Amino acid sequence: MAGVLKAERRRLEVITPQHNQFRAVAPWYDLLMADVPYDMWLRYVLSLYHLHRPDTARPGPVNVLDLACGTGSMAIRFARMGCSVVGVDISDQMVRVAEERAATQNLRVDFLTADAADVDLPSGHFDLCVSLFDSLNYITEPLRLQSAFVRVARALDRDGVFVFDMNTAYALRNRFFDQEDLRAASAIRYRWRSSFDEDSRLCTIHMDFWTGPEGRHEEMFVEVHVQRAYESQEVETMLNAAGFGRVSAYHAYTFDRCTETTDRAYYVATKEPV
Ligand SMILES: C[S@@+](CC[C@H](N)C(=O)[O-])C[C@H]1O[C@@H](n2cnc3c(N)ncnc32)[C@H](O)[C@@H]1O
């Protein structure tokens, strides 16, 4: 009973989504994402990069920005390839895990805690910017997303390539976030339930997590995540306004166009040659 009361008290401590996203979950994030095919994502991103930057003189990428890098899964992979990498994330807790992971592997990655919409980045420095795993859906104010796009455009070199993925309205409306793992043997158990508001285009996901042995000693924490569904036309218009002249959208992990049932769209944006 005490455990239940403690869990309820913790539940009541829920603060606003922006403050509680990717905080308590940070130490558990890599375990929760253990099955995410980051190596395949890396190969896919590299093929998009080469397709959109057919610059054989510079095989690259050399300087990579991982925006909303989380615990650094992609940043670390680029560093292992020999790239010079900067990782930016709004959650200090996620960044601390990323720093520890890189240090353990003796890899140099410059991690920075900052909001993608405000971050100061060196101009014309990067040849590739990635932002993966629907991170940019978390920027729910279109003007803030626009600001992030402007910063990426400035930070990329003349032929720089910006690759990011987004959950589509189809995915958010059809509750792709509704997932659970309540198996007693799991070190972290979770139940996520989402709801989508057509007017605001916002998807709110209530995430309950339990850790420790099931029963008396278990601990509970709650995060509330909010994502916005952006239409591809809206994204393209914002990218154009930010200085990206060429924008392509692909059904994730293919080179096909998106359809009405695309759940994840990959965008590739480059500037017009001057
Ligand atoms: C689903 S996680 C993805 C993390 C990482 N890209 C990956 O592939 O594992 C989304 C990340 O976006 C970050 N994020 C959300 N809003 C952000 C913002 N405005 N600026 C920077 N990072 C943000 C979160 O802190 C979180 O680490």
mmCIF file of N, CA and C and ligand atoms in Angstrom, residues 22 29 38 41 68-70 89-91 94 114-116 132-135 138-139, ligand 1:
data_model
loop_
_atom_site.group_PDB
_atom_site.id
_atom_site.type_symbol
_atom_site.label_atom_id
_atom_site.label_comp_id
_atom_site.label_asym_id
_atom_site.label_seq_id
_atom_site.Cartn_x
_atom_site.Cartn_y
_atom_site.Cartn_z
ATOM 1 N N PHE A 22 11.973 13.512 -21.162
ATOM 2 C CA PHE A 22 13.360 13.023 -21.248
ATOM 3 C C PHE A 22 14.204 13.444 -20.048
ATOM 4 N N TYR A 29 16.847 5.205 -20.998
ATOM 5 C CA TYR A 29 16.532 5.387 -22.418
ATOM 6 C C TYR A 29 17.209 4.319 -23.303
ATOM 7 N N TYR A 38 19.763 1.464 -34.961
ATOM 8 C CA TYR A 38 20.556 2.658 -35.256
ATOM 9 C C TYR A 38 21.581 2.413 -36.371
ATOM 10 N N TRP A 41 19.841 2.854 -39.533
ATOM 11 C CA TRP A 41 19.560 4.294 -39.706
ATOM 12 C C TRP A 41 20.798 5.006 -40.225
ATOM 13 N N ALA A 68 19.240 17.375 -31.260
ATOM 14 C CA ALA A 68 18.375 16.538 -30.412
ATOM 15 C C ALA A 68 18.969 15.130 -30.368
ATOM 16 N N CYS A 69 20.213 15.085 -29.965
ATOM 17 C CA CYS A 69 21.020 13.858 -30.047
ATOM 18 C C CYS A 69 20.636 12.829 -28.998
ATOM 19 N N GLY A 70 19.838 13.211 -27.990
ATOM 20 C CA GLY A 70 19.475 12.255 -26.945
ATOM 21 C C GLY A 70 20.710 11.727 -26.247
ATOM 22 N N ASP A 89 21.270 18.737 -27.304
ATOM 23 C CA ASP A 89 19.972 18.262 -26.820
ATOM 24 C C ASP A 89 19.487 19.179 -25.708
ATOM 25 N N ILE A 90 18.170 19.306 -25.615
ATOM 26 C CA ILE A 90 17.593 20.212 -24.619
ATOM 27 C C ILE A 90 17.622 19.606 -23.211
ATOM 28 N N SER A 91 17.747 18.301 -23.136
ATOM 29 C CA SER A 91 17.704 17.641 -21.828
ATOM 30 C C SER A 91 19.114 17.394 -21.305
ATOM 31 N N MET A 94 19.770 13.714 -20.632
ATOM 32 C CA MET A 94 20.118 12.901 -21.812
ATOM 33 C C MET A 94 21.568 13.187 -22.214
ATOM 34 N N ALA A 114 21.198 22.451 -25.092
ATOM 35 C CA ALA A 114 20.586 23.676 -25.641
ATOM 36 C C ALA A 114 19.309 23.311 -26.383
ATOM 37 N N ASP A 115 18.454 24.303 -26.512
ATOM 38 C CA ASP A 115 17.227 24.158 -27.299
ATOM 39 C C ASP A 115 17.590 24.357 -28.769
ATOM 40 N N ALA A 116 17.152 23.440 -29.624
ATOM 41 C CA ALA A 116 17.476 23.535 -31.049
ATOM 42 C C ALA A 116 17.018 24.858 -31.651
ATOM 43 N N LEU A 132 17.182 12.786 -35.594
ATOM 44 C CA LEU A 132 16.436 11.547 -35.831
ATOM 45 C C LEU A 132 15.525 11.158 -34.683
ATOM 46 N N PHE A 133 14.646 10.224 -35.008
ATOM 47 C CA PHE A 133 13.716 9.626 -34.055
ATOM 48 C C PHE A 133 12.685 10.658 -33.615
ATOM 49 N N ASP A 134 12.068 11.276 -34.572
ATOM 50 C CA ASP A 134 10.973 12.244 -34.408
ATOM 51 C C ASP A 134 11.251 13.331 -33.375
ATOM 52 N N SER A 135 12.524 13.667 -33.228
ATOM 53 C CA SER A 135 12.877 14.688 -32.236
ATOM 54 C C SER A 135 12.228 16.031 -32.560
ATOM 55 N N TYR A 138 8.855 17.276 -31.346
ATOM 56 C CA TYR A 138 8.754 17.808 -29.980
ATOM 57 C C TYR A 138 8.772 19.331 -29.964
ATOM 58 N N ILE A 139 9.164 19.945 -31.063
ATOM 59 C CA ILE A 139 9.083 21.410 -31.125
ATOM 60 C C ILE A 139 7.680 21.718 -31.625
HETATM 61 C C1 LIG B 1 12.974 10.460 -29.118
HETATM 62 S S1 LIG B 1 14.386 11.268 -28.499
HETATM 63 C C2 LIG B 1 15.559 10.965 -29.805
HETATM 64 C C3 LIG B 1 16.967 11.094 -29.368
HETATM 65 C C4 LIG B 1 18.008 10.714 -30.409
HETATM 66 N N1 LIG B 1 17.934 11.548 -31.570
HETATM 67 C C5 LIG B 1 17.871 9.253 -30.792
HETATM 68 O O1 LIG B 1 17.750 8.973 -32.004
HETATM 69 O O2 LIG B 1 17.925 8.382 -29.923
HETATM 70 C C6 LIG B 1 13.989 12.977 -28.733
HETATM 71 C C7 LIG B 1 15.057 13.911 -28.190
HETATM 72 O O3 LIG B 1 14.738 15.246 -28.596
HETATM 73 C C8 LIG B 1 15.162 16.109 -27.560
HETATM 74 N N2 LIG B 1 14.498 17.398 -27.750
HETATM 75 C C9 LIG B 1 13.177 17.672 -27.665
HETATM 76 N N3 LIG B 1 12.948 18.980 -27.899
HETATM 77 C C10 LIG B 1 14.150 19.544 -28.172
HETATM 78 C C11 LIG B 1 14.569 20.865 -28.495
HETATM 79 N N4 LIG B 1 13.694 21.866 -28.595
HETATM 80 N N5 LIG B 1 15.889 21.092 -28.684
HETATM 81 C C12 LIG B 1 16.787 20.085 -28.569
HETATM 82 N N6 LIG B 1 16.447 18.823 -28.249
HETATM 83 C C13 LIG B 1 15.142 18.542 -28.069
HETATM 84 C C14 LIG B 1 14.776 15.373 -26.298
HETATM 85 O O4 LIG B 1 15.407 15.874 -25.145
HETATM 86 C C15 LIG B 1 15.177 13.936 -26.675
HETATM 87 O O5 LIG B 1 16.488 13.656 -26.281
#
